[in-house]
mmCIF file of C-alpha atoms and ligand atoms in Angstrom:
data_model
loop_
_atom_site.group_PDB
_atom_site.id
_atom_site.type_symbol
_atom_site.label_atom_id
_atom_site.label_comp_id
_atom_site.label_asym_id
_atom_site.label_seq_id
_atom_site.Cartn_x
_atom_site.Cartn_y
_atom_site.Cartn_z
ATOM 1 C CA UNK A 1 8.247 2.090 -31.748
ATOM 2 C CA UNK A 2 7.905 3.976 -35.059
ATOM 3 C CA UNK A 3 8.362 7.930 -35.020
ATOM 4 C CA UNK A 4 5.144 8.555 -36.590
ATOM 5 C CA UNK A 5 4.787 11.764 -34.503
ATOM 6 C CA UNK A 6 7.283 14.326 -33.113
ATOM 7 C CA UNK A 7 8.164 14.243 -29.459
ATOM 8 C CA UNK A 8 6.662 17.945 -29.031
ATOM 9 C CA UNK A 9 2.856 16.636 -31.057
ATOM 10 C CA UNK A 10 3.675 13.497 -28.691
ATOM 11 C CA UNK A 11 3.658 15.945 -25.901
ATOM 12 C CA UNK A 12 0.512 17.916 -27.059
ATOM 13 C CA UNK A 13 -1.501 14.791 -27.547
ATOM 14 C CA UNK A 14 -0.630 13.381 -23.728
ATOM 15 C CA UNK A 15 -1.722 16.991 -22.521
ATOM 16 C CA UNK A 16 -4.784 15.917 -24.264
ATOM 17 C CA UNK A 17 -5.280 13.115 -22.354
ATOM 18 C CA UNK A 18 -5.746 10.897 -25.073
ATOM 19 C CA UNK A 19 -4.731 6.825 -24.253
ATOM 20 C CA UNK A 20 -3.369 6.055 -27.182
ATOM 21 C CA UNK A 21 -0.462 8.854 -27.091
ATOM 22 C CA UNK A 22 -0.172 7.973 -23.370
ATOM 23 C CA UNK A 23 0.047 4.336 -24.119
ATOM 24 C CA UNK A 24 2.772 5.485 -26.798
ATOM 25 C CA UNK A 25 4.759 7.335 -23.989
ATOM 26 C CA UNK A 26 4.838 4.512 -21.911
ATOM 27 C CA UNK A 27 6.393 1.961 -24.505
ATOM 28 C CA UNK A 28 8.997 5.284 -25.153
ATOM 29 C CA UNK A 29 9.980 5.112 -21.256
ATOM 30 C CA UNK A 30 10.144 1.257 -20.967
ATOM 31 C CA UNK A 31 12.766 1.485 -23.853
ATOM 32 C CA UNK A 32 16.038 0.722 -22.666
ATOM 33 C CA UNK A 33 17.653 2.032 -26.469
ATOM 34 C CA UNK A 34 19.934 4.988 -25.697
ATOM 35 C CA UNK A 35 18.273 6.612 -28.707
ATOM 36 C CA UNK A 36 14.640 5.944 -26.921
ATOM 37 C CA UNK A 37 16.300 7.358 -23.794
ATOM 38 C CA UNK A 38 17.084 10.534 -24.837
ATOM 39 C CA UNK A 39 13.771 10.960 -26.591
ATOM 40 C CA UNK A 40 11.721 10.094 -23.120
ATOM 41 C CA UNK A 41 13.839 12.663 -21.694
ATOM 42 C CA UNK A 42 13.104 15.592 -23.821
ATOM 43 C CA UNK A 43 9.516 14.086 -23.877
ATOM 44 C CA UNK A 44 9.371 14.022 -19.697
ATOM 45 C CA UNK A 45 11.118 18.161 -20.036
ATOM 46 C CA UNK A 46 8.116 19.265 -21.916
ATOM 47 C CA UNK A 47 5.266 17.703 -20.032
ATOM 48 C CA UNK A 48 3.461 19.875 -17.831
ATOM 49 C CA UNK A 49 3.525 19.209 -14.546
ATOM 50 C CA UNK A 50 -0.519 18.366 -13.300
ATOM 51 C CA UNK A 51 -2.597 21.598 -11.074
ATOM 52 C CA UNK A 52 -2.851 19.395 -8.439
ATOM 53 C CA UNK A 53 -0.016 16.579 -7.090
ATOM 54 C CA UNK A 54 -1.652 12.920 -8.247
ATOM 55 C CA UNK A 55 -2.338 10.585 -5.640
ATOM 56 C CA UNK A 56 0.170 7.909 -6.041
ATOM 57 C CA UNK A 57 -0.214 4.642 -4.352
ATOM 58 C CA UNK A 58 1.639 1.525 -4.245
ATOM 59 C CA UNK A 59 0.151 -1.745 -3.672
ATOM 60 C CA UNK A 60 1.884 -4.892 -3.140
ATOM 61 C CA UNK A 61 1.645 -8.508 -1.559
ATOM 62 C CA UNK A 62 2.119 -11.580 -2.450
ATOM 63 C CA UNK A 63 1.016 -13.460 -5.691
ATOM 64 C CA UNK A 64 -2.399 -14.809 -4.831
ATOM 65 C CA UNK A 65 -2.972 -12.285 -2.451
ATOM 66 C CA UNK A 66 -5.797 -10.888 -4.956
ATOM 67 C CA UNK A 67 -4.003 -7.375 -5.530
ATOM 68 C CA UNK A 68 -5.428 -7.251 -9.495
ATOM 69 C CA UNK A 69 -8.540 -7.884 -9.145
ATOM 70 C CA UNK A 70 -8.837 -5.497 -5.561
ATOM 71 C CA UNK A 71 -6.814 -2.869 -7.833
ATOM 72 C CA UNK A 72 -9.764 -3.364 -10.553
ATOM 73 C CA UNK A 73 -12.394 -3.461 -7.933
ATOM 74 C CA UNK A 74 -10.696 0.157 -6.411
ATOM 75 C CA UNK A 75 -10.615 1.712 -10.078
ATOM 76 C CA UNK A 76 -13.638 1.169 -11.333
ATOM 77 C CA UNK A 77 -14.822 2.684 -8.093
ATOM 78 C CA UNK A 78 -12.575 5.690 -8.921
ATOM 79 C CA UNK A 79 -13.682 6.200 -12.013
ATOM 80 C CA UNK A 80 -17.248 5.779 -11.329
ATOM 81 C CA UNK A 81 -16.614 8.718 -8.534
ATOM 82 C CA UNK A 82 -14.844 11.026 -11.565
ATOM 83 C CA UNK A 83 -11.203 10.417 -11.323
ATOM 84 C CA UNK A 84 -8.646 9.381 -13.898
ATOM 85 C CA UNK A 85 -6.925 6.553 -12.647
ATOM 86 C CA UNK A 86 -3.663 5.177 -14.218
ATOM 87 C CA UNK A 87 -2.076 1.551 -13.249
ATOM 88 C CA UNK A 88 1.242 0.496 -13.501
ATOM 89 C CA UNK A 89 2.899 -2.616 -12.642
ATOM 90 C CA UNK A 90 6.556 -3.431 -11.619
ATOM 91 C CA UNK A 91 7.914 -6.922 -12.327
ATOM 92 C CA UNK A 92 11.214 -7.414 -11.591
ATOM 93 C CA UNK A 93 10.464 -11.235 -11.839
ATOM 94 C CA UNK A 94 9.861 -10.550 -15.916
ATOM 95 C CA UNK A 95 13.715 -9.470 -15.983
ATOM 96 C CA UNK A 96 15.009 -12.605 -14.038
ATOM 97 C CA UNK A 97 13.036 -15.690 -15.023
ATOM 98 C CA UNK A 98 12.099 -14.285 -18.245
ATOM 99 C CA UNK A 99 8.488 -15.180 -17.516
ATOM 100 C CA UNK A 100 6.525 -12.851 -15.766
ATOM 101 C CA UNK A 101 4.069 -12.994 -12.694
ATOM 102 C CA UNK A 102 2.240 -10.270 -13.511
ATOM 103 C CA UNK A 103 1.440 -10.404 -17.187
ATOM 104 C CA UNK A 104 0.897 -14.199 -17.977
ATOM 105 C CA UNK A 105 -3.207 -13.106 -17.811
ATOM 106 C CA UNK A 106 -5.779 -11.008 -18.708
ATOM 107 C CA UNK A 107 -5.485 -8.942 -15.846
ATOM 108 C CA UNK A 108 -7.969 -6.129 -14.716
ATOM 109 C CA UNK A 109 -9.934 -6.542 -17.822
ATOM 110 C CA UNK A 110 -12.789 -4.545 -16.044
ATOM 111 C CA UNK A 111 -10.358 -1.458 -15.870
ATOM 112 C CA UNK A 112 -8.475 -2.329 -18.461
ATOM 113 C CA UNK A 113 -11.849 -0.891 -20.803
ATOM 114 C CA UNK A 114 -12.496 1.878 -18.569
ATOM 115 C CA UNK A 115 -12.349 4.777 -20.781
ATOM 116 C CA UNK A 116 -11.368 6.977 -17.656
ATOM 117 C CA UNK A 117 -8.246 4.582 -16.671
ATOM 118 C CA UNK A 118 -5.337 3.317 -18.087
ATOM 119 C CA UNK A 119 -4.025 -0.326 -17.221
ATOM 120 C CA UNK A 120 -0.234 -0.922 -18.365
ATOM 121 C CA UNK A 121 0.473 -4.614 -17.356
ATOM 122 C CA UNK A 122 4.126 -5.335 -17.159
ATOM 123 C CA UNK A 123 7.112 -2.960 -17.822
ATOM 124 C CA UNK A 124 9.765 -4.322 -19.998
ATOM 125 C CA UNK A 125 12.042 -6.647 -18.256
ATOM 126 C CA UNK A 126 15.341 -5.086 -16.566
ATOM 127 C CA UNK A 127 17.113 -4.414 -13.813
ATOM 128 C CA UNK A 128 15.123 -2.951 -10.672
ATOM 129 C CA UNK A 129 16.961 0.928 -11.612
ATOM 130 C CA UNK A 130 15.683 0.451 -15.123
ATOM 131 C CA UNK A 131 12.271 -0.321 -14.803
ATOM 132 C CA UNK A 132 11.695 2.556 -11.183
ATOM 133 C CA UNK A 133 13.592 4.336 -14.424
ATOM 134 C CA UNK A 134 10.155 3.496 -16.760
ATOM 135 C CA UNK A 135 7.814 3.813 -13.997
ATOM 136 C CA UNK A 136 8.763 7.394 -12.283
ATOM 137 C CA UNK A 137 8.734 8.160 -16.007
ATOM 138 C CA UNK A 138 5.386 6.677 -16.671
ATOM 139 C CA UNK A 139 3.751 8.148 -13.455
ATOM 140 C CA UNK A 140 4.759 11.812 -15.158
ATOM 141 C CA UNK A 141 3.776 10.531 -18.319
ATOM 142 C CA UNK A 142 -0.395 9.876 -16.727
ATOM 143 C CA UNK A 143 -0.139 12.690 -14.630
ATOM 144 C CA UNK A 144 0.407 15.483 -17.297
ATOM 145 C CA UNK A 145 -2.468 13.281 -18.627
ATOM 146 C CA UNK A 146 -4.478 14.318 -15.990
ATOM 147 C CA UNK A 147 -4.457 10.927 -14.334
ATOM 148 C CA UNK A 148 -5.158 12.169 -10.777
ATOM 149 C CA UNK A 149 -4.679 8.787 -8.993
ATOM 150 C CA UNK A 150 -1.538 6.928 -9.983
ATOM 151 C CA UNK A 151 -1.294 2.922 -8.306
ATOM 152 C CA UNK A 152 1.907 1.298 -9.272
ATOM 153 C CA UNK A 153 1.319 -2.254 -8.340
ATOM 154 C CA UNK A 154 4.409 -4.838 -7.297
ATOM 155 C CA UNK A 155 4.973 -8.566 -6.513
ATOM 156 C CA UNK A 156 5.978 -9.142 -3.241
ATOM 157 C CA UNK A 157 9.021 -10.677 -4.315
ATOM 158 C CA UNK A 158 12.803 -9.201 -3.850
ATOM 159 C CA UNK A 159 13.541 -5.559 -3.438
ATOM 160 C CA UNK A 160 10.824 -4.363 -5.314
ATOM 161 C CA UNK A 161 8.513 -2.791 -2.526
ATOM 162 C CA UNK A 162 11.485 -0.898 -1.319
ATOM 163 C CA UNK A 163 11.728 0.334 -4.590
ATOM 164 C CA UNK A 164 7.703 1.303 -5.525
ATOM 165 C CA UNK A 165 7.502 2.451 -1.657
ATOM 166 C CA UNK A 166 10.330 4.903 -2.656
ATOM 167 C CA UNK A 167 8.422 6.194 -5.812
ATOM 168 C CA UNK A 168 4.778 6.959 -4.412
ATOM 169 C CA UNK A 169 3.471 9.041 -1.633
ATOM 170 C CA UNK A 170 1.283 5.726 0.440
ATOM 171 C CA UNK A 171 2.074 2.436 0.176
ATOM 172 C CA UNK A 172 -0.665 -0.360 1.009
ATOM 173 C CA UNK A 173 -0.100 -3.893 1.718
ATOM 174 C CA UNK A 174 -2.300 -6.375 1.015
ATOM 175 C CA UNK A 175 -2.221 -9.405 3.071
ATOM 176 C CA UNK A 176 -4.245 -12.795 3.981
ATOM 177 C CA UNK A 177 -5.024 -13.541 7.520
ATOM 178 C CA UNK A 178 -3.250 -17.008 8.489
ATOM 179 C CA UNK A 179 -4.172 -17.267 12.360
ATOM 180 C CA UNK A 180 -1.551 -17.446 14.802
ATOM 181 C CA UNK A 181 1.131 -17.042 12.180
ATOM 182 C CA UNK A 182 0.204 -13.543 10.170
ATOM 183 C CA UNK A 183 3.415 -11.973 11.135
ATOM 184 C CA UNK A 184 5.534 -14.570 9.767
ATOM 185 C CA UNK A 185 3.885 -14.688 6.785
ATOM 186 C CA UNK A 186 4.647 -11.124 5.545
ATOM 187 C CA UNK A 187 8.288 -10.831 5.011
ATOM 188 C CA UNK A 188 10.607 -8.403 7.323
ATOM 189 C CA UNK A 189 11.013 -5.285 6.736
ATOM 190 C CA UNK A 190 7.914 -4.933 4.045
ATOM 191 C CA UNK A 191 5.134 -4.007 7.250
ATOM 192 C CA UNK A 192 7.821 -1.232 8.456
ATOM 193 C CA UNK A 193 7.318 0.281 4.684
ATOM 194 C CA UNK A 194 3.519 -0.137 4.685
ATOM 195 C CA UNK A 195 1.255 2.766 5.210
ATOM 196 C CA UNK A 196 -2.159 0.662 4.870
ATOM 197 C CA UNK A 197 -2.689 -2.917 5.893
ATOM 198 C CA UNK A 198 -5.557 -4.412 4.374
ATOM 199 C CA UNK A 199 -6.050 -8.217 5.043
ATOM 200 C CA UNK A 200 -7.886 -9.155 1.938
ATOM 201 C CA UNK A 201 -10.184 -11.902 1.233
ATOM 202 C CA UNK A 202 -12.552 -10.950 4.533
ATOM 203 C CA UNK A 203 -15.271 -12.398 3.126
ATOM 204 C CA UNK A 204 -17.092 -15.845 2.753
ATOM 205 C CA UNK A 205 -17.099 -16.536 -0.943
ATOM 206 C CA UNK A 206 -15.712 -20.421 -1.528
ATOM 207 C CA UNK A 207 -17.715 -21.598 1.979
ATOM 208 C CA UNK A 208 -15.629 -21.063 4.943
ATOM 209 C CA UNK A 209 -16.134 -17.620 7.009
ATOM 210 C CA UNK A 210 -13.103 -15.637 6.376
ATOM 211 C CA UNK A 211 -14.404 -12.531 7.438
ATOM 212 C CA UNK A 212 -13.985 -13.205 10.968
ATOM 213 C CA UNK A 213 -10.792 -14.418 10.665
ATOM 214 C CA UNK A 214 -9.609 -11.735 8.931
ATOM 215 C CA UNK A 215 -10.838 -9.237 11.412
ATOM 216 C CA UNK A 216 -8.831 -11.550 14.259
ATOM 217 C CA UNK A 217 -5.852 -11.066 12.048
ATOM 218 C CA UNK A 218 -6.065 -7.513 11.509
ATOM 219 C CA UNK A 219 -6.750 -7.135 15.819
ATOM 220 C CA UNK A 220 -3.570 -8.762 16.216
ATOM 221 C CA UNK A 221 -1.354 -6.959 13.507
ATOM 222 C CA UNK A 222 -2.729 -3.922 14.236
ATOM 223 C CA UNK A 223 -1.466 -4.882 18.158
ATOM 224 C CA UNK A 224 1.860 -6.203 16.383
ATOM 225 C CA UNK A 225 2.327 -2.468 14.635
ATOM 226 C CA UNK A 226 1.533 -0.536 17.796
ATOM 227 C CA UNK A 227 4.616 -2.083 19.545
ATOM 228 C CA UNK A 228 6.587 -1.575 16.733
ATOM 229 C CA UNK A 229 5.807 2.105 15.787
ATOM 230 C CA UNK A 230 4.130 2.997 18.620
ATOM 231 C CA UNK A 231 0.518 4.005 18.887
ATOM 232 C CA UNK A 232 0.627 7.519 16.794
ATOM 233 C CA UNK A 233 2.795 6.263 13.564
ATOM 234 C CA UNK A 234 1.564 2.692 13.266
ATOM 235 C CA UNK A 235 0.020 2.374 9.934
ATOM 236 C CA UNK A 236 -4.242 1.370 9.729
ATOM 237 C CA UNK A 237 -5.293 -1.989 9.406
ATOM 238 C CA UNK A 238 -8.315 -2.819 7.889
ATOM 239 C CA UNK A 239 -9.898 -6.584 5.922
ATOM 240 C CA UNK A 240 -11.716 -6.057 2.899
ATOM 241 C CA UNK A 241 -12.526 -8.161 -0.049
ATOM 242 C CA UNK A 242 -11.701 -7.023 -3.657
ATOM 243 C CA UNK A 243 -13.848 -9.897 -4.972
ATOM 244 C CA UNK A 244 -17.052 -8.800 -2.963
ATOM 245 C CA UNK A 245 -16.188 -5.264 -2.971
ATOM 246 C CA UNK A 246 -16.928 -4.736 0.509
ATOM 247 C CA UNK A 247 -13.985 -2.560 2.353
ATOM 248 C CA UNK A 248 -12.180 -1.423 -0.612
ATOM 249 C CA UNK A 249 -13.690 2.024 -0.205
ATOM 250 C CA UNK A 250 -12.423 1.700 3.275
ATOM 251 C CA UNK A 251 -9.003 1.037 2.140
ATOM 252 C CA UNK A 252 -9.423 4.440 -0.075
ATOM 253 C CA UNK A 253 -10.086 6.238 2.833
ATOM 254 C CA UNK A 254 -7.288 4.903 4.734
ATOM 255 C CA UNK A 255 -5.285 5.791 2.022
ATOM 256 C CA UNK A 256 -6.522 9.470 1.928
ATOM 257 C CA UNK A 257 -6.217 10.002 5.749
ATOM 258 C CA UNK A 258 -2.080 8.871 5.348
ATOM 259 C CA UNK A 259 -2.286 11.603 2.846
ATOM 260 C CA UNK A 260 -4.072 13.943 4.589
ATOM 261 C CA UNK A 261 -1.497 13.582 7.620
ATOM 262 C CA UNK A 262 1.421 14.102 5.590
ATOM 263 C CA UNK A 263 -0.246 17.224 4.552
ATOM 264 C CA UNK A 264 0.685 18.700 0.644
ATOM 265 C CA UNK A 265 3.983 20.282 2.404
ATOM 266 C CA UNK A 266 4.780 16.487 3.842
ATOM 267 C CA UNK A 267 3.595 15.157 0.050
ATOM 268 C CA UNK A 268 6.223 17.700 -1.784
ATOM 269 C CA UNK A 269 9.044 16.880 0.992
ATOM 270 C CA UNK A 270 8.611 13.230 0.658
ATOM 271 C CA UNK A 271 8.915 13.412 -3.075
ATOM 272 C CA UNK A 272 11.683 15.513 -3.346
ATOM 273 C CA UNK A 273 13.817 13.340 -0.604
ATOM 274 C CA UNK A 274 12.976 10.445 -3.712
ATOM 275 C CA UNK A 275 14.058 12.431 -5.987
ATOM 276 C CA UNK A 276 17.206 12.511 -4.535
ATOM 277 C CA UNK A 277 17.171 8.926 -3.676
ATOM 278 C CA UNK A 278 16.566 8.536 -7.279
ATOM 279 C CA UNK A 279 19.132 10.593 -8.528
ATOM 280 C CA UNK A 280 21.332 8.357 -6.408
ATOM 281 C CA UNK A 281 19.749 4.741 -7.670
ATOM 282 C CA UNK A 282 20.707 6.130 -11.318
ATOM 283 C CA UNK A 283 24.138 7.123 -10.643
ATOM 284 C CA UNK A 284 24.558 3.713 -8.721
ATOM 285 C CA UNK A 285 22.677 1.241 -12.347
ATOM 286 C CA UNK A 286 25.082 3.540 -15.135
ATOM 287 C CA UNK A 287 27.969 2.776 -12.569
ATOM 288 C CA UNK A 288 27.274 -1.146 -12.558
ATOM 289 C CA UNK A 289 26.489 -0.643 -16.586
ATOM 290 C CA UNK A 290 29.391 0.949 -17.170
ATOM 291 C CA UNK A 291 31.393 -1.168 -14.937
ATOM 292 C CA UNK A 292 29.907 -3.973 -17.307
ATOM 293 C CA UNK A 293 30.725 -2.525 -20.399
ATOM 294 C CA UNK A 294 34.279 -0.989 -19.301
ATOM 295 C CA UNK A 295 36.910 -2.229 -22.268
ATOM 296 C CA UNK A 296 39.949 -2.530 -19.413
ATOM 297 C CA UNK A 297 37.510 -4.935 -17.151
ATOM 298 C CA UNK A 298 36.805 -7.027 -19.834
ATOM 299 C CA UNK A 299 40.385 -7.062 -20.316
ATOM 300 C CA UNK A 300 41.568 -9.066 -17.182
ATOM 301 C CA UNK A 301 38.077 -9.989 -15.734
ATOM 302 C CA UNK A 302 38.818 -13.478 -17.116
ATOM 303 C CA UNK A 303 41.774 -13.839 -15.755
ATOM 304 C CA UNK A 304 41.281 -12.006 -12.247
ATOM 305 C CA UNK A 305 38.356 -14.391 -11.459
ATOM 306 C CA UNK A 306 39.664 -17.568 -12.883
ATOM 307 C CA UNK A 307 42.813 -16.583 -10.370
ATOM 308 C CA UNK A 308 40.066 -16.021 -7.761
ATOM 309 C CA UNK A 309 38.227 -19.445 -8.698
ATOM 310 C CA UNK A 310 41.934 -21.375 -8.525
ATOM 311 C CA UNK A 311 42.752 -19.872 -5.194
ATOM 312 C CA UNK A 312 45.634 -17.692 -6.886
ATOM 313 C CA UNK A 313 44.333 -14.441 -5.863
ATOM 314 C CA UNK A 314 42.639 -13.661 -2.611
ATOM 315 C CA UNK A 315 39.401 -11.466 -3.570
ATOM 316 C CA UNK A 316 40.068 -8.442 -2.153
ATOM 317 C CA UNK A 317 42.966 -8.082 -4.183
ATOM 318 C CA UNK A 318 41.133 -9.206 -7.302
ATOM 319 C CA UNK A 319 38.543 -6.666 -6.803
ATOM 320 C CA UNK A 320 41.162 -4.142 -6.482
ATOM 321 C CA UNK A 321 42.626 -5.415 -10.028
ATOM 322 C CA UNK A 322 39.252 -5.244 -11.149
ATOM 323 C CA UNK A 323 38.413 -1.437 -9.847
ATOM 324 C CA UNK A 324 42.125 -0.126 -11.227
ATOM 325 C CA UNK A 325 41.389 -2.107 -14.687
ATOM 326 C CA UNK A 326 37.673 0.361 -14.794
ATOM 327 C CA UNK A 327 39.739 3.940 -13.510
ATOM 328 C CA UNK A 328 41.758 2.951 -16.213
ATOM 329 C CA UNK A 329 39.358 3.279 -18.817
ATOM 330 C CA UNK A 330 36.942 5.932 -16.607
ATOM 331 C CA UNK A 331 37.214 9.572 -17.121
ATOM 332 C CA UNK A 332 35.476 9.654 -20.342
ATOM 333 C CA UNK A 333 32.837 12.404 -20.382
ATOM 334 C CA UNK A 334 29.213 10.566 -20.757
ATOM 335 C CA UNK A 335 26.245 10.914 -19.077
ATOM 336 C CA UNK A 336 23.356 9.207 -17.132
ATOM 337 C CA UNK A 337 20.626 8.104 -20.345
HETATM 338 P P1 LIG B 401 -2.753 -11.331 -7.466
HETATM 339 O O1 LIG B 401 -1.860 -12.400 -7.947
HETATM 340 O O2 LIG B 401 -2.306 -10.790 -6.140
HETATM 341 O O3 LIG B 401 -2.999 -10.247 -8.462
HETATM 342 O O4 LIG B 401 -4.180 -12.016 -7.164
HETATM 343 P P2 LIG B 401 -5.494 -12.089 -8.060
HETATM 344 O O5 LIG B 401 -6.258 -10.822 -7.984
HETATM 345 O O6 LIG B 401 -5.149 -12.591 -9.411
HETATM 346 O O7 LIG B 401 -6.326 -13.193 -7.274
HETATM 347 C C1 LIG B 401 -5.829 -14.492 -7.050
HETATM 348 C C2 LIG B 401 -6.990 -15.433 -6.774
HETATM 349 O O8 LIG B 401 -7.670 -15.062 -5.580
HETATM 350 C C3 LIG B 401 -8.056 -15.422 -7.867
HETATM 351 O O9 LIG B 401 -8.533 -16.733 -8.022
HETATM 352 C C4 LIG B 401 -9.123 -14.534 -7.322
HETATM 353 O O10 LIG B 401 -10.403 -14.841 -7.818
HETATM 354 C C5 LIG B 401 -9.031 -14.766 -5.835
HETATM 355 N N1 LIG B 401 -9.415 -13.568 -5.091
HETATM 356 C C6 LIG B 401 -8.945 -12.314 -5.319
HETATM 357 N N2 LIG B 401 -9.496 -11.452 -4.440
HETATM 358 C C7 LIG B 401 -10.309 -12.181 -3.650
HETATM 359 C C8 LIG B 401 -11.176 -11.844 -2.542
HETATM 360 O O11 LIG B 401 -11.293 -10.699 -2.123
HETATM 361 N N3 LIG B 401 -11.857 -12.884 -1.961
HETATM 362 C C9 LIG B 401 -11.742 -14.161 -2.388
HETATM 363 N N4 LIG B 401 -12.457 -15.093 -1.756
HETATM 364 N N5 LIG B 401 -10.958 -14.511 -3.434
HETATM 365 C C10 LIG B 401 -10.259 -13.536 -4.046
#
């Protein structure tokens, strides 16, 4: 990233709106250089926080599930009705396999021209703190833009629903009715964060009528949710298809109602208790970095675990060694980048 531009012209040209400074900003965020750090800090202080809160929405499900091209078929939609609609994807699969689920194609291509939205496929790879790090960043980044809807998109894969569920204000599932089995199919714990269901693919493109089972599915996790939530918290379920279009609009409006319920009071408290989770998820990644990088770990780390490996040291003793070796070196001054 060259410094053609000062952070403060950076700033002026985001306020703008215009894509390619926002584009700019993004790469800035997704840097994990302590030099690029401090820059997307002072950047982030002199953005201007939007009029009005964006609508941020995460969206998640499985690979297959058909969340780009329903997330293409709900922008353009958005777009068309006047809003600014940003997209941002977290793949913590990029920073583990070094190949990446979600940016191996042209994805949202549609959207991806829209001259009212801004498609950003893949954040650099990382760990799960550094890219929520990039993406809470980027989400500021499009909303001092004047993006007023915000849809960070994940894999279903690992912790990273926890994490997007913790950054936006509604999170939507997407799933795919399997009869009989639906609830098995969507991993523990993911429906308790969901907001929205939508079972996707309700439609009958490819032959067979999957409309009607969809609707079956959605009757019986809808009857699933009510047991576990109870009748007033359990999220909506609706089908829709993002190929056909039909229901996506639906899905919106779900989306809205959550919003509306929360009410902007509920909206504010909910972000600020993330903040604070947040705060806490950064303390917790420069711990583990610094932990990593600490000169009197490195110093008997070798030896502690090859003990450990040999049966020579039992481990809660080595992880003692290993936590006296990093107070040794701690109590530097530093600070979170
Ligand atoms: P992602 O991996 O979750 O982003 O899924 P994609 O959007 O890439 O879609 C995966 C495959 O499912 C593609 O072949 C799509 O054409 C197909 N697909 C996506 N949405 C729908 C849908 O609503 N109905 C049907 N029948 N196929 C779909």
């Amino acid at each position: 990233m060259e410094p053609a531009v000062s952070i403060s012209d950076l700033a002026d040209e985001i306020r703008d709106g215009r894509r390619a400074a926002v584009s700019r900003a993004v790469t800035l965020v997704e840097s994990s250089l302590p030099e690029h750090r401090l820059q997307a800090r002072e950047l982030i202080a002199g953005l201007p926080a939007p009029e009005r809160p964006a609508v941020r929405v995460g969206i998640s499900g499985v690979p297959g599930v058909g969340k780009s091209t329903f997330i293409e078929a709900l922008g353009i939609r958005l777009t068309a009705a006047g809003h600014r609609v940003g997209v941002l994807a977290v793949d913590p699969s990029s920073s583990r396999t070094g190949g990446s689920v979600l940016g191996d194609k042209t994805r949202m291509p549609r959207l991806a021209t829209d001259e009212h939205a801004f498609v950003r496929a893949s954040p650099s790879a990382g760990t799960l703190g550094g890219v929520a790090r990039a993406t809470s960043q980027a989400m500021l980044v499009l909303e001092a833009a004047a993006y007023d809807v915000v849809v960070v998109e994940t894999v279903g894969v690992g912790q990273s629903e926890t994490t997007v569920a913790g950054m936006v204000d509604t999170f939507v599932l997407l799933t795919l009715a399997r009869t009989g089995d639906q609830l098995q199919g969507i991993k523990r714990g993911i429906l308790e964060l969901a907001d929205v269901v939508a079972v996707n693919k309700a439609d009958s493109v490819g032959g067979s009528d999957r409309e009607a089972e969809a609707r079956t599915a959605a009757r019986e996790l809808a009857g699933a949710l009510r047991m576990v939530h109870g009748r007033e918290r359990a999220p909506a379920v609706v089908t829709c298809s993002g190929l056909t279009g039909t229901g996506v609009e639906a899905v919106w409006d779900q989306v809205l109602a959550h919003r509306e319920s929360l009410g902007p009071d509920g909206v504010a408290g909910k972000r600020a208790e993330q903040q604070q989770e947040f705060a806490w998820a950064l303390v917790r990644d420069e711990l583990e970095h610094r932990l990593r990088a600490s000169e009197g770990v490195r110093r008997v780390r070798a030896e502690v675990m090859h003990l450990v490996l040999t049966g020579g040291l039992p481990a809660v003793e080595a992880a003692d060694q290993i936590l006296a070796a990093y107070d040794g070196d701690a109590g530097r001054p530093s600070r979170v980048n």
